[in-house]
Short mmCIF file of C-alpha atoms in Angstrom, two decimals:
data_model
loop_
_atom_site.label_atom_id
_atom_site.label_comp_id
_atom_site.label_asym_id
_atom_site.label_seq_id
_atom_site.Cartn_x
_atom_site.Cartn_y
_atom_site.Cartn_z
CA UNK A 1452 17.37 -56.30 -2.84
CA UNK A 1453 17.85 -54.08 0.32
CA UNK A 1454 14.98 -51.93 1.09
CA UNK A 1455 15.38 -48.29 0.13
CA UNK A 1456 14.73 -45.04 2.72
CA UNK A 1457 11.26 -43.97 2.95
CA UNK A 1458 10.87 -40.55 1.34
CA UNK A 1459 10.36 -37.43 3.86
CA UNK A 1460 7.53 -35.32 3.67
CA UNK A 1461 6.74 -32.12 5.25
CA UNK A 1462 5.45 -31.55 9.01
CA UNK A 1463 2.67 -29.36 7.63
CA UNK A 1464 0.85 -26.61 9.20
CA UNK A 1465 -0.84 -28.85 11.85
CA UNK A 1466 1.31 -30.92 13.58
CA UNK A 1467 0.52 -28.66 16.72
CA UNK A 1468 -1.91 -31.19 18.35
CA UNK A 1469 0.21 -34.20 17.63
CA UNK A 1470 3.61 -33.23 18.11
CA UNK A 1471 3.28 -30.31 20.51
CA UNK A 1472 0.06 -30.64 22.02
CA UNK A 1473 0.82 -29.31 25.87
CA UNK A 1474 2.63 -26.38 24.48
CA UNK A 1475 -0.33 -25.28 22.25
CA UNK A 1476 -2.97 -26.04 24.86
CA UNK A 1477 -4.55 -29.61 23.39
CA UNK A 1478 -5.81 -32.18 25.61
CA UNK A 1479 -3.16 -34.61 24.81
CA UNK A 1480 0.21 -35.59 26.76
CA UNK A 1481 3.72 -34.53 25.02
CA UNK A 1482 6.51 -36.63 24.98
CA UNK A 1483 8.82 -33.25 25.04
CA UNK A 1484 8.32 -29.64 25.35
CA UNK A 1485 10.46 -26.35 25.54
CA UNK A 1486 11.45 -26.97 29.44
CA UNK A 1487 14.37 -29.31 29.23
CA UNK A 1488 15.27 -29.04 33.19
CA UNK A 1489 13.38 -30.54 35.65
CA UNK A 1490 14.14 -30.48 39.32
CA UNK A 1491 17.80 -30.12 40.31
CA UNK A 1492 20.09 -30.86 37.30
CA UNK A 1493 24.22 -29.64 37.66
CA UNK A 1494 25.00 -26.72 35.07
CA UNK A 1495 24.21 -23.27 34.38
CA UNK A 1496 20.63 -22.80 33.43
CA UNK A 1497 19.87 -20.73 30.22
CA UNK A 1498 17.56 -20.05 27.80
CA UNK A 1499 18.11 -20.96 23.96
CA UNK A 1500 15.33 -18.39 21.79
CA UNK A 1501 15.04 -17.21 18.22
CA UNK A 1502 12.92 -17.38 15.36
CA UNK A 1503 12.58 -18.85 12.12
CA UNK A 1504 12.39 -16.27 9.18
CA UNK A 1505 11.93 -17.13 5.84
CA UNK A 1506 13.73 -15.73 2.91
CA UNK A 1507 12.29 -12.58 2.74
CA UNK A 1508 13.09 -12.22 6.61
CA UNK A 1509 9.27 -12.79 7.50
CA UNK A 1510 9.02 -14.83 10.68
CA UNK A 1511 7.64 -18.47 10.35
CA UNK A 1512 4.53 -18.98 13.06
CA UNK A 1513 4.24 -22.65 11.99
CA UNK A 1514 7.88 -24.05 12.43
CA UNK A 1515 8.71 -26.81 15.01
CA UNK A 1516 12.23 -26.58 16.31
CA UNK A 1517 13.63 -29.68 18.07
CA UNK A 1518 17.02 -29.62 20.09
CA UNK A 1519 19.29 -32.54 21.14
CA UNK A 1520 21.81 -31.96 23.47
CA UNK A 1521 24.67 -33.18 26.06
CA UNK A 1522 24.62 -32.40 29.83
CA UNK A 1523 26.99 -29.74 31.35
CA UNK A 1524 29.28 -32.68 31.79
CA UNK A 1525 29.02 -33.45 27.93
CA UNK A 1526 26.82 -36.51 28.44
CA UNK A 1527 24.43 -37.42 25.99
CA UNK A 1528 21.21 -39.67 27.30
CA UNK A 1529 21.82 -42.40 25.11
CA UNK A 1530 23.93 -45.56 25.27
CA UNK A 1531 26.37 -44.66 22.61
CA UNK A 1532 28.07 -42.03 24.82
CA UNK A 1533 31.41 -43.18 26.21
CA UNK A 1534 31.00 -41.03 29.18
CA UNK A 1535 27.81 -42.78 30.17
CA UNK A 1536 24.64 -41.00 30.59
CA UNK A 1537 22.88 -38.46 32.85
CA UNK A 1538 19.28 -40.10 33.62
CA UNK A 1539 18.17 -37.19 35.23
CA UNK A 1540 18.46 -34.95 31.99
CA UNK A 1541 17.02 -36.37 28.80
CA UNK A 1542 18.37 -33.59 26.78
CA UNK A 1543 15.78 -33.26 24.15
CA UNK A 1544 13.44 -30.58 23.49
CA UNK A 1545 10.59 -29.69 21.23
CA UNK A 1546 8.87 -25.99 20.68
CA UNK A 1547 6.45 -24.50 18.07
CA UNK A 1548 6.71 -21.12 16.72
CA UNK A 1549 3.11 -20.36 17.15
CA UNK A 1550 2.79 -19.72 20.67
CA UNK A 1551 4.23 -16.63 21.14
CA UNK A 1552 3.52 -13.08 19.86
CA UNK A 1553 6.82 -12.60 18.10
CA UNK A 1554 7.14 -16.13 16.91
CA UNK A 1555 9.89 -17.08 18.97
CA UNK A 1556 10.86 -20.71 20.18
CA UNK A 1557 12.03 -20.64 23.72
CA UNK A 1558 14.00 -23.18 25.20
CA UNK A 1559 14.63 -23.80 28.85
CA UNK A 1560 17.77 -25.61 29.52
CA UNK A 1561 21.37 -25.89 30.69
CA UNK A 1562 24.40 -25.17 28.90
CA UNK A 1563 26.29 -28.19 27.15
CA UNK A 1564 29.58 -28.86 28.18
CA UNK A 1565 31.87 -30.38 25.61
CA UNK A 1566 31.57 -33.79 24.83
CA UNK A 1567 35.44 -34.60 24.58
CA UNK A 1568 36.45 -35.12 21.10
CA UNK A 1569 37.55 -31.73 20.56
CA UNK A 1570 34.30 -30.38 19.42
CA UNK A 1571 33.09 -27.15 20.79
CA UNK A 1572 29.78 -26.64 23.14
CA UNK A 1573 26.96 -26.91 20.84
CA UNK A 1574 23.15 -27.81 20.82
CA UNK A 1575 21.97 -29.66 17.47
CA UNK A 1576 19.08 -28.05 16.19
CA UNK A 1577 16.67 -29.64 13.81
CA UNK A 1578 13.93 -27.60 11.61
CA UNK A 1579 10.77 -28.50 10.73
CA UNK A 1580 7.74 -26.64 8.85
CA UNK A 1581 5.06 -26.35 6.35
CA UNK A 1582 7.22 -25.89 3.12
CA UNK A 1583 10.07 -27.74 4.26
CA UNK A 1584 9.89 -31.30 2.32
CA UNK A 1585 12.91 -32.51 4.61
CA UNK A 1586 13.79 -31.36 7.86
CA UNK A 1587 16.85 -29.21 8.22
CA UNK A 1588 20.02 -29.87 10.68
CA UNK A 1589 22.17 -27.05 12.19
CA UNK A 1590 24.08 -26.45 15.26
CA UNK A 1591 23.94 -23.85 18.09
CA UNK A 1592 27.40 -22.77 19.32
CA UNK A 1593 28.11 -20.41 21.97
CA UNK A 1594 29.78 -16.81 21.53
CA UNK A 1595 31.29 -16.87 24.79
CA UNK A 1596 33.40 -19.98 23.87
CA UNK A 1597 35.56 -18.28 21.57
CA UNK A 1598 38.61 -20.68 21.53
CA UNK A 1599 36.76 -23.86 21.92
CA UNK A 1600 34.85 -22.45 18.61
CA UNK A 1601 37.93 -21.60 17.02
CA UNK A 1602 39.41 -25.55 17.60
CA UNK A 1603 36.08 -27.04 16.49
CA UNK A 1604 36.47 -29.38 13.42
CA UNK A 1605 32.69 -28.78 12.11
CA UNK A 1606 33.11 -24.86 12.26
CA UNK A 1607 36.46 -25.48 10.51
CA UNK A 1608 34.26 -26.89 7.49
CA UNK A 1609 32.19 -23.64 7.09
CA UNK A 1610 33.09 -21.03 4.94
CA UNK A 1611 34.14 -18.20 7.42
CA UNK A 1612 31.82 -15.90 6.00
CA UNK A 1613 29.07 -18.28 7.05
CA UNK A 1614 30.13 -19.34 10.29
CA UNK A 1615 28.72 -16.84 12.61
CA UNK A 1616 25.06 -18.19 11.59
CA UNK A 1617 26.09 -20.89 14.08
CA UNK A 1618 26.97 -18.85 16.81
CA UNK A 1619 24.15 -17.73 19.59
CA UNK A 1620 24.60 -14.55 20.91
CA UNK A 1621 24.69 -14.18 24.94
CA UNK A 1622 22.07 -11.76 26.70
CA UNK A 1623 22.05 -11.18 30.22
CA UNK A 1624 18.21 -10.85 31.02
CA UNK A 1625 15.87 -10.41 34.14
CA UNK A 1626 15.44 -14.05 33.75
CA UNK A 1627 18.94 -15.08 33.43
CA UNK A 1628 21.50 -15.75 30.52
CA UNK A 1629 19.82 -16.27 27.02
CA UNK A 1630 21.24 -17.34 23.70
CA UNK A 1631 19.99 -15.79 20.84
CA UNK A 1632 19.89 -18.02 17.55
CA UNK A 1633 17.69 -16.92 14.80
CA UNK A 1634 17.09 -19.60 11.58
CA UNK A 1635 17.25 -18.05 8.32
CA UNK A 1636 15.56 -20.37 6.19
CA UNK A 1637 16.99 -18.19 2.85
CA UNK A 1638 18.10 -14.86 2.06
CA UNK A 1639 21.77 -13.33 2.36
CA UNK A 1640 22.16 -14.59 5.93
CA UNK A 1641 21.14 -17.93 5.35
CA UNK A 1642 21.96 -20.37 8.04
CA UNK A 1643 24.10 -22.94 7.30
CA UNK A 1644 22.22 -26.00 7.38
CA UNK A 1645 24.16 -29.52 7.36
CA UNK A 1646 23.87 -32.70 5.26
CA UNK A 1647 23.69 -34.93 8.34
CA UNK B 1152 36.82 -49.67 17.88
CA UNK B 1153 34.93 -49.78 14.93
CA UNK B 1154 34.15 -46.54 13.17
CA UNK B 1155 30.22 -46.27 13.03
CA UNK B 1156 28.28 -44.04 10.87
CA UNK B 1157 24.63 -43.75 9.45
CA UNK B 1158 24.23 -43.88 5.89
CA UNK B 1159 23.69 -40.42 3.99
CA UNK B 1160 20.11 -39.15 3.35
CA UNK B 1161 19.37 -40.80 -0.23
CA UNK B 1162 18.64 -37.47 -2.34
CA UNK B 1163 17.25 -40.15 -5.03
CA UNK B 1164 14.56 -40.58 -2.38
CA UNK B 1165 13.73 -37.72 -0.48
CA UNK B 1166 12.12 -34.29 -2.34
CA UNK B 1167 14.19 -31.27 -2.73
CA UNK B 1168 14.18 -28.17 -0.43
CA UNK B 1169 12.56 -26.29 -3.16
CA UNK B 1170 9.64 -27.60 -5.34
CA UNK B 1171 7.84 -24.65 -7.60
CA UNK B 1172 4.68 -26.19 -7.84
CA UNK B 1173 4.60 -26.39 -3.80
CA UNK B 1174 4.47 -22.33 -3.22
CA UNK B 1175 5.68 -22.54 -0.05
CA UNK B 1176 9.09 -24.25 -0.74
CA UNK B 1177 10.34 -21.07 -2.41
CA UNK B 1178 10.68 -19.05 0.57
CA UNK B 1179 11.29 -21.63 3.03
CA UNK B 1180 13.75 -24.19 1.76
CA UNK B 1181 17.18 -23.03 1.74
CA UNK B 1182 18.65 -22.23 -1.32
CA UNK B 1183 22.42 -22.92 -0.68
CA UNK B 1184 23.88 -26.28 -0.78
CA UNK B 1185 23.87 -28.36 2.61
CA UNK B 1186 27.35 -28.37 4.20
CA UNK B 1187 28.81 -31.78 4.91
CA UNK B 1188 29.38 -32.91 7.82
CA UNK B 1189 31.72 -35.82 9.20
CA UNK B 1190 29.00 -37.99 11.67
CA UNK B 1191 29.95 -37.27 15.61
CA UNK B 1192 28.37 -38.46 18.49
CA UNK B 1193 26.05 -35.54 18.47
CA UNK B 1194 24.24 -36.93 15.30
CA UNK B 1195 24.93 -40.88 16.40
CA UNK B 1196 22.80 -40.25 19.39
CA UNK B 1197 19.47 -39.35 20.09
CA UNK B 1198 16.39 -39.29 22.23
CA UNK B 1199 15.20 -42.68 23.49
CA UNK B 1200 11.71 -42.76 23.70
CA UNK B 1201 9.90 -45.98 23.64
CA UNK B 1202 7.06 -47.82 25.45
CA UNK B 1203 7.08 -45.90 28.54
CA UNK B 1204 5.76 -42.54 26.62
CA UNK B 1205 2.69 -44.91 24.91
CA UNK B 1206 -0.35 -44.69 27.28
CA UNK B 1207 -3.17 -47.27 26.56
CA UNK B 1208 -5.29 -45.67 24.24
CA UNK B 1209 -2.69 -43.67 22.63
CA UNK B 1210 -2.67 -46.44 19.81
CA UNK B 1211 -6.55 -46.36 19.15
CA UNK B 1212 -7.33 -42.93 17.45
CA UNK B 1213 -10.91 -44.11 17.54
CA UNK B 1214 -11.29 -44.26 21.30
CA UNK B 1215 -8.69 -41.69 22.36
CA UNK B 1216 -10.81 -38.60 21.80
CA UNK B 1217 -14.15 -40.25 22.16
CA UNK B 1218 -16.69 -38.28 24.32
CA UNK B 1219 -19.72 -39.59 23.98
CA UNK B 1220 -19.44 -42.23 21.24
CA UNK B 1221 -17.45 -43.51 17.97
CA UNK B 1222 -15.78 -40.98 15.63
CA UNK B 1223 -17.48 -40.98 12.14
CA UNK B 1224 -15.90 -42.65 9.09
CA UNK B 1225 -14.26 -45.75 7.69
CA UNK B 1226 -12.51 -47.78 10.76
CA UNK B 1227 -9.15 -48.81 9.71
CA UNK B 1228 -6.04 -50.32 11.13
CA UNK B 1229 -2.74 -49.12 10.10
CA UNK B 1230 0.17 -51.50 10.81
CA UNK B 1231 3.99 -52.16 9.09
CA UNK B 1232 7.18 -52.56 10.00
CA UNK B 1233 9.95 -49.97 10.66
CA UNK B 1234 13.49 -51.34 9.14
CA UNK B 1235 16.33 -50.08 8.22
CA UNK B 1236 18.25 -50.08 4.98
CA UNK B 1237 19.53 -53.35 5.90
CA UNK B 1238 16.04 -54.73 6.24
CA UNK B 1239 16.78 -55.22 9.94
CA UNK B 1240 13.97 -54.28 12.10
CA UNK B 1241 14.20 -50.87 14.42
CA UNK B 1242 12.82 -52.17 17.56
CA UNK B 1243 10.95 -50.32 20.10
CA UNK B 1244 11.02 -47.31 18.22
CA UNK B 1245 8.34 -44.46 19.15
CA UNK B 1246 5.89 -43.43 16.20
CA UNK B 1247 3.62 -40.30 16.47
CA UNK B 1248 0.68 -39.92 13.64
CA UNK B 1249 -1.85 -37.38 13.25
CA UNK B 1250 -4.13 -36.78 10.71
CA UNK B 1251 -7.40 -34.91 9.85
CA UNK B 1252 -10.94 -36.47 10.75
CA UNK B 1253 -13.37 -38.21 8.18
CA UNK B 1254 -14.49 -35.36 6.77
CA UNK B 1255 -11.43 -33.76 5.98
CA UNK B 1256 -10.93 -31.45 8.95
CA UNK B 1257 -8.16 -31.07 11.18
CA UNK B 1258 -8.83 -30.19 15.31
CA UNK B 1259 -5.97 -28.08 15.13
CA UNK B 1260 -7.09 -24.28 15.81
CA UNK B 1261 -5.55 -22.73 12.49
CA UNK B 1262 -7.66 -25.43 9.98
CA UNK B 1263 -10.50 -23.13 8.54
CA UNK B 1264 -11.81 -25.67 6.16
CA UNK B 1265 -15.81 -25.36 6.43
CA UNK B 1266 -16.13 -29.13 6.98
CA UNK B 1267 -17.52 -30.46 10.43
CA UNK B 1268 -15.01 -31.18 13.63
CA UNK B 1269 -15.73 -34.67 14.80
CA UNK B 1270 -16.71 -34.45 18.81
CA UNK B 1271 -15.52 -37.97 19.02
CA UNK B 1272 -11.88 -37.78 17.05
CA UNK B 1273 -9.19 -36.25 18.51
CA UNK B 1274 -6.43 -37.47 15.50
CA UNK B 1275 -3.58 -37.82 17.31
CA UNK B 1276 -1.71 -40.61 18.90
CA UNK B 1277 1.16 -42.94 18.90
CA UNK B 1278 2.60 -46.87 19.29
CA UNK B 1279 5.98 -48.21 19.39
CA UNK B 1280 7.37 -50.94 17.45
CA UNK B 1281 7.77 -54.29 18.60
CA UNK B 1282 10.89 -56.48 18.86
CA UNK B 1283 10.24 -57.28 15.22
CA UNK B 1284 9.69 -53.59 14.27
CA UNK B 1285 5.90 -54.15 13.81
CA UNK B 1286 3.58 -51.47 14.61
CA UNK B 1287 -0.26 -50.86 14.64
CA UNK B 1288 -2.98 -48.32 15.52
CA UNK B 1289 -6.59 -48.00 14.82
CA UNK B 1290 -8.35 -44.68 13.13
CA UNK B 1291 -10.71 -43.81 10.82
CA UNK B 1292 -9.70 -43.23 7.13
CA UNK B 1293 -8.86 -39.20 6.98
CA UNK B 1294 -10.95 -37.15 4.42
CA UNK B 1295 -9.04 -35.20 1.73
CA UNK B 1296 -9.06 -31.29 2.48
CA UNK B 1297 -8.62 -28.34 -0.03
CA UNK B 1298 -5.67 -26.23 0.58
CA UNK B 1299 -4.77 -22.70 -0.82
CA UNK B 1300 -1.68 -23.68 -2.81
CA UNK B 1301 -3.38 -23.09 -6.12
CA UNK B 1302 -6.81 -23.03 -7.69
CA UNK B 1303 -9.01 -26.09 -6.64
CA UNK B 1304 -5.97 -27.87 -4.71
CA UNK B 1305 -7.12 -30.78 -2.53
CA UNK B 1306 -4.71 -32.95 -0.23
CA UNK B 1307 -4.78 -36.69 -0.89
CA UNK B 1308 -6.13 -38.52 2.01
CA UNK B 1309 -3.21 -38.91 4.44
CA UNK B 1310 -1.50 -39.86 7.96
CA UNK B 1311 1.57 -37.99 9.02
CA UNK B 1312 4.00 -40.06 10.60
CA UNK B 1313 6.96 -39.00 12.85
CA UNK B 1314 9.92 -41.33 13.96
CA UNK B 1315 13.33 -40.98 15.65
CA UNK B 1316 14.88 -44.53 15.26
CA UNK B 1317 18.09 -45.33 16.71
CA UNK B 1318 19.65 -41.77 16.63
CA UNK B 1319 19.47 -38.26 15.56
CA UNK B 1320 20.52 -38.92 12.04
CA UNK B 1321 17.53 -41.16 11.23
CA UNK B 1322 14.58 -38.80 12.46
CA UNK B 1323 12.00 -38.70 9.38
CA UNK B 1324 8.96 -37.17 9.27
CA UNK B 1325 6.56 -38.02 6.55
CA UNK B 1326 2.95 -38.83 5.38
CA UNK B 1327 1.37 -41.98 4.45
CA UNK B 1328 -1.26 -42.07 1.38
CA UNK B 1329 -3.75 -44.58 0.45
CA UNK B 1330 -3.83 -46.92 -2.52
CA UNK B 1331 -6.03 -45.49 -5.68
CA UNK B 1332 -6.21 -42.11 -4.52
CA UNK B 1333 -6.94 -39.95 -7.72
CA UNK B 1334 -5.41 -36.80 -5.96
CA UNK B 1335 -1.95 -38.24 -5.87
CA UNK B 1336 -1.48 -37.38 -9.40
CA UNK B 1337 -2.20 -33.55 -8.49
CA UNK B 1338 -0.68 -33.15 -5.32
CA UNK B 1339 2.62 -31.09 -5.45
CA UNK B 1340 3.66 -32.35 -1.75
CA UNK B 1341 3.60 -35.95 -3.13
CA UNK B 1342 4.75 -35.20 -6.69
CA UNK B 1343 7.86 -33.50 -5.05
CA UNK B 1344 9.08 -36.71 -4.18
CA UNK B 1345 11.31 -38.19 -7.20
CA UNK B 1346 9.29 -40.98 -9.43
CA UNK B 1347 10.30 -44.58 -8.00
CA UNK B 1348 10.49 -42.94 -4.61
CA UNK B 1349 7.25 -41.75 -4.21
CA UNK B 1350 5.11 -44.78 -4.41
CA UNK B 1351 6.93 -46.18 -1.13
CA UNK B 1352 4.58 -43.47 0.62
CA UNK B 1353 1.31 -45.22 -0.49
CA UNK B 1354 -0.03 -47.82 1.83
CA UNK B 1355 -1.13 -51.19 0.31
CA UNK B 1356 -4.86 -52.61 0.99
CA UNK B 1357 -4.57 -56.00 2.59
CA UNK B 1358 -7.47 -58.07 3.12
CA UNK B 1359 -4.96 -60.24 5.63
CA UNK B 1360 -4.55 -57.30 7.75
CA UNK B 1361 -8.12 -56.32 7.43
CA UNK B 1362 -10.09 -57.34 11.07
CA UNK B 1363 -13.50 -59.30 9.82
CA UNK B 1364 -16.46 -56.89 10.60
CA UNK B 1365 -14.29 -54.30 12.28
CA UNK B 1366 -11.86 -52.44 10.23
CA UNK B 1367 -9.66 -52.28 6.75
CA UNK B 1368 -6.14 -53.15 7.15
CA UNK B 1369 -3.53 -51.17 5.19
CA UNK B 1370 0.11 -51.76 5.22
CA UNK B 1371 2.53 -49.42 5.30
CA UNK B 1372 6.47 -50.27 6.10
CA UNK B 1373 9.00 -47.30 7.14
CA UNK B 1374 12.81 -47.51 6.00
CA UNK B 1375 15.16 -45.69 8.04
CA UNK B 1376 18.85 -44.97 7.05
CA UNK B 1377 20.89 -47.87 8.09
CA UNK B 1378 23.89 -48.14 10.37
CA UNK B 1379 27.06 -49.26 7.76
CA UNK B 1380 28.38 -52.60 8.36
CA UNK B 1381 31.12 -52.29 11.40
CA UNK B 1382 34.45 -54.24 10.89
CA UNK B 1383 32.92 -56.98 13.51
CA UNK B 1384 29.96 -57.50 11.46
CA UNK B 1385 31.64 -58.26 7.94
#
């Protein structure tokens, strides 16, 4: 008999010293943090920021967000990518929402390129929190990629009225371009989560 | 080229997003069904973390937070294999763990439970599975602690686990419990998992894994989603 999947359990309220210790000021190294760019990397530097909101619109102060993305040329740092990988850009980030007065996550990264299979540029987003018994998968697409988004096969599978929940809005700030991506766990604007 | 994909999450094994006895799921679990997605390179790739992320003391929680002695509590060794649904080892995969100390207190700044911190125990660590999928770390048995979910609510003894596996789709965060814990029957987080599956979260005491004169052994195997067989493999 083949073994069955180990069930998921919530990350709980006390993940910070284990999973995001450097961001929260604990004396332990982190495997990844909110800054994805270290040194000279090709591509447009951006911030991906937003909040996690519960079904009543209250910000969640103990969520952890992970992002996984390609580099500016659409290459994932993984052997399965046909385009090869960029060893200088790991493409993975992790941030808790408990270190910011407004409970935002703020990733410093680069805008990913299209990966070459017809999908529009996007950042894969995974949400963990107390009260989430299993993690949630969603995606952040870019508001200024209108034509690529219109042709994206994944966005096409989402009912039109909910597609906007997957689009990060671009804002120009003093520190550079910022894409704003709020994640609604429930309520009328509930974000689309995928059964990955 | 063969069509590769990872098996779906088995919703007979995983808890639902809303589980009324666990109160915070009601405002945080999504109420709309998940949207199906055809797996693409985005889901079939993922961060690669292995041996380079683990320092010498990371897999010994009895030492990595020590300031002037050993932590209090029952010393344990936790070991097991990381497998996929075909029973194949998931090699060289990173495992992150965190837990309360023997008194049931987390070092986390938000934990206000009136139990003592242990100056010699941090509670976070990591290890890497070997070529056979086998991992091992040392710690002390975590204590139970009260929480605010309902009157007289106590979490059973548990250790949090975080794993990546080969790609984003195989990501897993879970909790390992201890055999014979009377709090399991009363814990809405453990009970949220369907009957028949939740038992997989309970480790087994093993006299073979126990190190004589040193540490009690608990075995906890972890099964990640498997890749469906490719035409080349059948």
